[in-house]
Every structure is written in structure tokens, then in C-alpha cells.
Amino acid sequence: MNGGLLVAGTTSDAGKSVVTAGICRWLVRQGVRVAPFKAQNMSLNSFVTREGAEIGRAQAMQAQACRVEPTALMNPVLLKPGGEQSSQVVLLGKPVGEMSARGYHGGRQQRLLGTVLDCLAELRGTYDAVICEGAGSPAEINLRRTDIVNMGIARGAGLPVLVVGDIDRGGVFASFFGTVALLSAKDQELVAGFLVNKFRGDVSLLEPGLDMLHGLTGRPAYGVLPFRHGLGIDEEDGLRVSLRGTVRESSVTPPVGEDVLRVAVCAIPLMSNFTDVDALAAEPGVVVRFVDRPEELADADLVVVPGTRGTVRALAWLRERGLANALVRRAAEHRPVLGICGGFQILGEHIEDEVESRAGAVPGLGVLPVRVRFAREKTLTRPDGQALGEPVEGYEIHHGVADVTGGEAFFTDDDGQRLDGCRVGQTWGTHWHGSLESDGFRRAFLREVAAGAGRRFVPAPDTSFAALREEQLDRLGDLIEQHADTDALWRLIESGPPQGLPFIPPGAPA
């Protein structure tokens, strides 16, 4: 078997990442050696592979669904927005420069088609099947000429295309039909059918519409996935998590102790790796929400300043909103604060940035004895060590180099030598993303936070974040197995696009 499939969507957030992960987990449970692939990803939520390559976290989670180690081949192009008009381009896991949207789509993107096709071919030569994820919609007619992630990759590799639509948004039939009808005849030949996502209610009420859609397009529905809470894997776009009061999905299990623990995450601009707090949200009795006003920090037991693609810009935003003063007061009052990566840099004394913002010397909040200098070379590592008497692992993605001049070491090696981070009173800072996924360390850290906040909160003794992730991926596999036409999906992956699919006018504009 040397199969493949492209999971496209009618829109962004239609469920492509989730469906891709679900198909991957279903296949691997059938004994198929499978890998994920996304030619180009735009995300501030990234991960570091074992070989030190930066890829989108969604592809890392899909690799976990496949039970394989993630590699740069699975996401050869990663775009990390630095604002509305430009992004850092990460090629095969390493940054190669900043580029405007116009410059990228004006020629650079199309020149990468050969690279991404080579990566896909290498994966297909290693695995029985590769499940590819598209981006946005394949019917972005303004971008089709330079497309390397939707129909461009499908045409280049001869992949069948499954179009996912989110029926919870409404308009799914028009979206399915319009997506096909705006593609060229050659592109339409690859679109095999549709998958309805997030359906609520009686499927029999939907079936007449699916039959009519089949009649109009000559393409069947490959399944109707019901709406399920808590099935999203690591989201791609940190820019979207900026609304005040956004709450991460927390466990409904009551706290083990007498109190809950309330965590407020500052919704800073260009927030990156906001999934760092997912391990906190998974703990019984921990409630995590994103905030953007100083008064919302008042009742928080822990405030997290997360990572960001724009440290200086985020620092200015905190000052403009009054959150900076609130953080300084918290630190002075010995109330718990945690800074991660860019948040760690913000809590320091001084930032020298001629790389990211090119703002030069900028004073930090001064609550940790740290001075940061931005280097052109990006740090991409997977460190491990100890903290609070427990083993801890993480990953680093940053240009800022921290010179820690005081305080206690946060993460150390076996000999107690500082590896990273700093602690002063109840304020902690670290460059390590993902450290809270280490169960023993997370529990020890939450005990420290509860003591510092005066809460009678007790961490659950048996919460395993890795096990919860596995359960989530199995639920995605169950969703595909129980609600998709898996026999038809298998044929599609194994045999390629069906022959004789009709053309739906008007097709793509000339």
C-alpha cells in the first residue's frame, strides 16, 4: 500500500486538523504505517522535533495519533506571523527570514512546491499511507496560482481530496457546492467527496440534503461526524485566542481539596504556544481563562504571561492596558506569577532587541533579575532536567538569550546546576515550553502556587496528561470509525481519486 489523501476544508477551522488526526489514529489501529503531512502551516503554536526542527504543533499531535516521532518532513513550511503583513518563514524546521505576505505569495511560495513535493514523496516512500492536511479553503481563487498546500499539492502528488465542512456554522451545502464549483476542471477531478463535521441532531434529517448534493455534484458524503466537546487538538492560530474571558476546556471533575485554583492567562498580542496551559486546564479543580484587563487579575491565584512572537510589542500592550502595573504589584505582594518564554523575558529587567522588533534597548517589568539579548540564531532544543524535586521535560523556541543575575534556579541538572529559568519569591520564569506536561513537576508547582495563593487546593495524584492526550486521540479515531464510511475511505486512500467525476460549472476564473 502506498496511499494518500488530502483533507481540505470549506473554511479555516472546519475541522481539518481533527479529521486528519482521527483518520491517522483509525488507520494505525488497523495496522497501517501512517504519517501526517501539511505542506505549509501558518501558526504561532509550534513544536520542536528530536532533531531540533520547528514544526506546527498540530502536525506533532497528528504524529502522536500515528504513534510515530514527528519530523520536519511532516511540515516543511511553517509561517509564524509577526503582524498583519509579515511572517517568519521556517523551512524544513529552520528560520530562513522574514517576508511580507505580498513577497511570499508573489513568487517565493511557488518556488517551494518542489521542496514540499519531495518531502511528501519521502514520507510516502517510508509509510503505507500519508494523510495530508490542507489550509483554509482550496477555493481561494486569488491564491491558486501559487498554492502549495491545497490543490497544488493534490495535483502535484495525484492525491484524492476529501472536503470537510463545519455544519455547526450553517451554510454547509452551499459551501460544499461552491468549493467544488470554483475549482478548475483538473482540480475538480481530484475532489472525491465531502465529510460533514460537528452535526447536532438526527442524521436522518440531513440525509435528503446529502442526496441532493450527491446528485448536484456527483460526489458522495463520506460521513457525518457528530458534535463532540473537547475533541480539538492543538490549535494552529494563536492570534485567535485574544478575546477576554476565553476559557480553556477544563475538567468537570471537582477539586480534590476544598478549593479550586483560578489561573488567568494574559492574552498578549502574537501569543505563541498558548497550549502550554492545557496541562493546567486538565487538572481537576483548575479553571483557566484568558484575560486582557487588570481587574481580572485580582481574583486569580496564578497569572501566566505566555510566549509571544513579539516580546517588545506584548510588553507595550501590557503597559497600555494597565496589566504591567498589576503584574508588578502581584510580584511585590508575593502572589504567584509564571512567565513562559516571551513572558519570562517580559518579567526581566532589560531587553536588547535588534532582531525581532528592532526596538533596541527596552526596560522590562523588572520583577526577575534577568537581562535578555535577542540573537539572530534561534534556539531550538528539547531539554530535560529537574525542578521542585521532580523530573521535567520541555522544548525551547526563542531568539532571546537570558542572562540570569540572581534569584533561585528554576530548572536544574542532576547536580543542581542551573539549566534555565529563575525564581524570586512567588514569581517564576522559564524559556521551556511544555514543562507543565510533566505530571510530577506540574503537581509540585501547583502545590507551591496553592500555598502562595492561600488556597486549600490539592492536585489530583493520578492525572496523566499523556494518557489524557492518548484518550483524546482514541476518541478521534472512534469518531471516524463509527461515523465515517471507512470502507469508502480505505478505497480512496488506497486507490486514489475516483474516475469519471463530473465537472461542476462555472469552474475557476481564467
Tab-separated table of N, CA and C in Angstrom, residues 339-430:
chain	number	residue	atom	x	y	z
A	339	GLY	N	6.033	33.313	34.072
A	339	GLY	CA	6.318	33.777	32.723
A	339	GLY	C	6.955	32.660	31.912
A	340	ILE	N	6.434	32.422	30.703
A	340	ILE	CA	6.949	31.364	29.845
A	340	ILE	C	7.502	31.977	28.567
A	341	CYS	N	8.746	31.703	28.258
A	341	CYS	CA	9.426	32.155	27.045
A	341	CYS	C	9.350	33.685	26.932
A	342	GLY	N	8.586	34.221	25.983
A	342	GLY	CA	8.468	35.668	25.876
A	342	GLY	C	7.959	36.300	27.162
A	343	GLY	N	7.072	35.588	27.867
A	343	GLY	CA	6.586	36.089	29.156
A	343	GLY	C	7.688	36.159	30.185
A	344	PHE	N	8.605	35.212	30.167
A	344	PHE	CA	9.792	35.218	31.031
A	344	PHE	C	10.646	36.448	30.719
A	345	GLN	N	10.862	36.720	29.442
A	345	GLN	CA	11.658	37.874	29.030
A	345	GLN	C	11.015	39.183	29.480
A	346	ILE	N	9.688	39.270	29.375
A	346	ILE	CA	8.953	40.460	29.787
A	346	ILE	C	9.125	40.742	31.274
A	347	LEU	N	9.185	39.692	32.087
A	347	LEU	CA	9.313	39.866	33.536
A	347	LEU	C	10.714	40.291	33.959
A	348	GLY	N	11.668	40.256	33.043
A	348	GLY	CA	13.041	40.614	33.368
A	348	GLY	C	13.275	42.110	33.461
A	349	GLU	N	14.540	42.473	33.647
A	349	GLU	CA	14.908	43.872	33.876
A	349	GLU	C	15.124	44.652	32.583
A	350	HIS	N	15.662	43.976	31.572
A	350	HIS	CA	16.120	44.712	30.385
A	350	HIS	C	16.057	43.795	29.165
A	351	ILE	N	15.629	44.372	28.025
A	351	ILE	CA	15.579	43.639	26.763
A	351	ILE	C	16.358	44.428	25.720
A	352	GLU	N	17.256	43.761	25.047
A	352	GLU	CA	18.009	44.363	23.942
A	352	GLU	C	17.601	43.617	22.672
A	353	ASP	N	16.787	44.292	21.837
A	353	ASP	CA	16.210	43.601	20.686
A	353	ASP	C	16.519	44.330	19.387
A	354	GLU	N	17.470	43.789	18.638
A	354	GLU	CA	17.768	44.287	17.291
A	354	GLU	C	17.359	43.264	16.235
A	355	VAL	N	16.582	42.259	16.649
A	355	VAL	CA	16.233	41.157	15.747
A	355	VAL	C	14.738	41.088	15.497
A	356	GLU	N	13.942	40.947	16.560
A	356	GLU	CA	12.506	40.710	16.411
A	356	GLU	C	11.755	42.007	16.133
A	357	SER	N	11.860	42.977	17.061
A	357	SER	CA	11.185	44.266	16.887
A	357	SER	C	12.125	45.356	16.403
A	358	ARG	N	13.444	45.115	16.577
A	358	ARG	CA	14.480	46.106	16.265
A	358	ARG	C	14.269	47.401	17.041
A	359	ALA	N	13.735	47.245	18.257
A	359	ALA	CA	13.458	48.406	19.102
A	359	ALA	C	14.664	48.821	19.927
A	360	GLY	N	15.732	48.022	19.908
A	360	GLY	CA	16.905	48.358	20.699
A	360	GLY	C	16.689	48.054	22.162
A	361	ALA	N	17.146	48.956	23.028
A	361	ALA	CA	17.063	48.750	24.471
A	361	ALA	C	15.677	49.114	24.990
A	362	VAL	N	15.061	48.180	25.705
A	362	VAL	CA	13.712	48.374	26.256
A	362	VAL	C	13.710	47.867	27.692
A	363	PRO	N	13.228	48.660	28.648
A	363	PRO	CA	13.153	48.163	30.023
A	363	PRO	C	12.033	47.139	30.179
A	364	GLY	N	12.322	46.038	30.896
A	364	GLY	CA	11.293	45.063	31.205
A	364	GLY	C	10.539	45.467	32.459
A	365	LEU	N	9.740	44.536	32.999
A	365	LEU	CA	8.960	44.840	34.196
A	365	LEU	C	9.809	44.816	35.456
A	366	GLY	N	10.990	44.211	35.387
A	366	GLY	CA	11.924	44.287	36.500
A	366	GLY	C	11.576	43.454	37.709
A	367	VAL	N	10.783	42.406	37.542
A	367	VAL	CA	10.427	41.586	38.705
A	367	VAL	C	11.300	40.334	38.803
A	368	LEU	N	12.098	40.059	37.765
A	368	LEU	CA	13.067	38.967	37.818
A	368	LEU	C	14.433	39.523	37.415
A	369	PRO	N	15.518	39.058	38.056
A	369	PRO	CA	16.863	39.567	37.750
A	369	PRO	C	17.419	38.929	36.475
A	370	VAL	N	16.858	39.337	35.349
A	370	VAL	CA	17.198	38.744	34.061
A	370	VAL	C	17.393	39.856	33.037
A	371	ARG	N	18.421	39.741	32.232
A	371	ARG	CA	18.665	40.647	31.120
A	371	ARG	C	18.671	39.805	29.843
A	372	VAL	N	17.930	40.276	28.839
A	372	VAL	CA	17.711	39.487	27.622
A	372	VAL	C	18.305	40.200	26.419
A	373	ARG	N	19.046	39.458	25.629
A	373	ARG	CA	19.570	39.970	24.364
A	373	ARG	C	19.098	39.045	23.249
A	374	PHE	N	18.499	39.635	22.223
A	374	PHE	CA	17.992	38.832	21.102
A	374	PHE	C	19.121	38.490	20.136
A	375	ALA	N	19.259	37.195	19.873
A	375	ALA	CA	20.267	36.706	18.923
A	375	ALA	C	19.588	36.389	17.595
A	376	ARG	N	20.330	36.492	16.503
A	376	ARG	CA	19.761	36.170	15.197
A	376	ARG	C	19.505	34.675	15.054
A	377	GLU	N	20.350	33.864	15.662
A	377	GLU	CA	20.160	32.419	15.624
A	377	GLU	C	19.070	32.028	16.611
A	378	LYS	N	18.109	31.239	16.156
A	378	LYS	CA	17.019	30.820	17.032
A	378	LYS	C	17.427	29.570	17.818
A	379	THR	N	17.111	29.562	19.108
A	379	THR	CA	17.331	28.386	19.935
A	379	THR	C	16.183	27.414	19.721
A	380	LEU	N	16.504	26.191	19.308
A	380	LEU	CA	15.511	25.133	19.084
A	380	LEU	C	16.049	23.856	19.728
A	381	THR	N	15.586	23.546	20.934
A	381	THR	CA	16.101	22.388	21.666
A	381	THR	C	14.984	21.668	22.405
A	382	ARG	N	15.307	20.445	22.861
A	382	ARG	CA	14.389	19.641	23.668
A	382	ARG	C	15.095	19.285	24.983
A	383	PRO	N	15.158	20.213	25.934
A	383	PRO	CA	15.909	19.967	27.164
A	383	PRO	C	15.127	19.126	28.171
A	384	ASP	N	15.844	18.620	29.149
A	384	ASP	CA	15.211	17.955	30.293
A	384	ASP	C	16.071	18.216	31.518
A	385	GLY	N	15.450	18.154	32.676
A	385	GLY	CA	16.165	18.416	33.924
A	385	GLY	C	15.267	18.125	35.105
A	386	GLN	N	15.437	18.934	36.162
A	386	GLN	CA	14.644	18.772	37.367
A	386	GLN	C	14.162	20.128	37.851
A	387	ALA	N	13.033	20.096	38.550
A	387	ALA	CA	12.514	21.308	39.194
A	387	ALA	C	11.595	20.880	40.327
A	388	LEU	N	11.720	21.549	41.450
A	388	LEU	CA	10.897	21.264	42.627
A	388	LEU	C	10.973	19.782	43.001
A	389	GLY	N	12.148	19.178	42.777
A	389	GLY	CA	12.352	17.790	43.154
A	389	GLY	C	11.746	16.777	42.210
A	390	GLU	N	11.319	17.211	41.027
A	390	GLU	CA	10.673	16.312	40.076
A	390	GLU	C	11.340	16.412	38.707
A	391	PRO	N	11.355	15.319	37.925
A	391	PRO	CA	11.875	15.400	36.558
A	391	PRO	C	10.953	16.234	35.679
A	392	VAL	N	11.552	16.935	34.728
A	392	VAL	CA	10.758	17.801	33.855
A	392	VAL	C	11.396	17.828	32.474
A	393	GLU	N	10.554	17.847	31.442
A	393	GLU	CA	10.993	17.970	30.059
A	393	GLU	C	10.301	19.167	29.428
A	394	GLY	N	10.900	19.699	28.375
A	394	GLY	CA	10.281	20.810	27.671
A	394	GLY	C	10.876	20.977	26.294
A	395	TYR	N	10.587	22.107	25.678
A	395	TYR	CA	11.213	22.447	24.399
A	395	TYR	C	11.343	23.961	24.325
A	396	GLU	N	12.398	24.412	23.662
A	396	GLU	CA	12.703	25.845	23.576
A	396	GLU	C	12.611	26.331	22.133
A	397	ILE	N	11.958	27.497	21.962
A	397	ILE	CA	11.834	28.155	20.657
A	397	ILE	C	11.951	29.650	20.913
A	398	HIS	N	13.150	30.225	20.757
A	398	HIS	CA	13.274	31.646	21.070
A	398	HIS	C	14.565	32.222	20.501
A	399	HIS	N	14.512	33.521	20.230
A	399	HIS	CA	15.705	34.267	19.831
A	399	HIS	C	16.369	34.922	21.047
A	400	GLY	N	15.597	35.155	22.105
A	400	GLY	CA	16.125	35.846	23.271
A	400	GLY	C	17.069	34.977	24.084
A	401	VAL	N	18.228	35.537	24.434
A	401	VAL	CA	19.203	34.847	25.276
A	401	VAL	C	19.179	35.514	26.649
A	402	ALA	N	18.898	34.723	27.683
A	402	ALA	CA	18.717	35.280	29.028
A	402	ALA	C	20.002	35.191	29.843
A	403	ASP	N	20.374	36.312	30.441
A	403	ASP	CA	21.478	36.365	31.403
A	403	ASP	C	20.855	36.537	32.783
A	404	VAL	N	20.801	35.460	33.538
A	404	VAL	CA	20.173	35.481	34.864
A	404	VAL	C	21.223	35.897	35.887
A	405	THR	N	20.967	36.994	36.608
A	405	THR	CA	21.972	37.563	37.518
A	405	THR	C	21.649	37.345	38.988
A	406	GLY	N	20.540	36.639	39.268
A	406	GLY	CA	20.185	36.422	40.668
A	406	GLY	C	19.011	35.477	40.781
A	407	GLY	N	18.415	35.436	41.975
A	407	GLY	CA	17.274	34.563	42.208
A	407	GLY	C	17.681	33.104	42.305
A	408	GLU	N	16.692	32.261	42.518
A	408	GLU	CA	16.922	30.824	42.575
A	408	GLU	C	16.815	30.236	41.171
A	409	ALA	N	17.573	29.163	40.929
A	409	ALA	CA	17.420	28.444	39.670
A	409	ALA	C	16.048	27.777	39.642
A	410	PHE	N	15.423	27.763	38.485
A	410	PHE	CA	14.124	27.100	38.338
A	410	PHE	C	14.338	25.656	37.873
A	411	PHE	N	14.920	25.463	36.704
A	411	PHE	CA	15.221	24.124	36.188
A	411	PHE	C	16.724	23.869	36.305
A	412	THR	N	17.079	22.711	36.845
A	412	THR	CA	18.485	22.389	37.084
A	412	THR	C	18.813	21.007	36.516
A	413	ASP	N	20.125	20.716	36.447
A	413	ASP	CA	20.557	19.372	36.069
A	413	ASP	C	20.630	18.509	37.322
A	414	ASP	N	21.117	17.292	37.159
A	414	ASP	CA	21.153	16.358	38.294
A	414	ASP	C	22.064	16.832	39.412
A	415	ASP	N	23.018	17.699	39.073
A	415	ASP	CA	23.947	18.212	40.081
A	415	ASP	C	23.482	19.529	40.694
A	416	GLY	N	22.276	19.950	40.345
A	416	GLY	CA	21.751	21.186	40.902
A	416	GLY	C	22.205	22.442	40.203
A	417	GLN	N	22.890	22.296	39.048
A	417	GLN	CA	23.338	23.462	38.294
A	417	GLN	C	22.198	24.002	37.434
A	418	ARG	N	22.127	25.330	37.357
A	418	ARG	CA	21.037	25.968	36.620
A	418	ARG	C	21.062	25.572	35.142
A	419	LEU	N	19.915	25.127	34.643
A	419	LEU	CA	19.732	24.894	33.221
A	419	LEU	C	18.961	26.042	32.570
A	420	ASP	N	17.934	26.496	33.281
A	420	ASP	CA	17.096	27.548	32.705
A	420	ASP	C	16.234	28.140	33.801
A	421	GLY	N	15.859	29.397	33.570
A	421	GLY	CA	14.824	29.997	34.390
A	421	GLY	C	15.308	30.606	35.682
A	422	CYS	N	14.339	31.144	36.399
A	422	CYS	CA	14.640	31.916	37.602
A	422	CYS	C	13.391	31.979	38.463
A	423	ARG	N	13.616	32.042	39.773
A	423	ARG	CA	12.514	32.234	40.713
A	423	ARG	C	12.900	33.256	41.756
A	424	VAL	N	11.991	34.214	41.997
A	424	VAL	CA	12.129	35.175	43.086
A	424	VAL	C	10.792	35.220	43.809
A	425	GLY	N	10.771	34.734	45.050
A	425	GLY	CA	9.522	34.702	45.797
A	425	GLY	C	8.512	33.800	45.117
A	426	GLN	N	7.379	34.373	44.747
A	426	GLN	CA	6.324	33.616	44.069
A	426	GLN	C	6.258	33.947	42.574
A	427	THR	N	7.357	34.460	42.027
A	427	THR	CA	7.429	34.749	40.592
A	427	THR	C	8.433	33.811	39.947
A	428	TRP	N	7.974	33.101	38.927
A	428	TRP	CA	8.821	32.149	38.212
A	428	TRP	C	8.918	32.554	36.747
A	429	GLY	N	10.025	32.192	36.115
A	429	GLY	CA	10.166	32.408	34.677
A	429	GLY	C	11.007	31.325	34.053
A	430	THR	N	10.646	30.924	32.831
A	430	THR	CA	11.391	29.890	32.113
A	430	THR	C	11.202	30.044	30.612
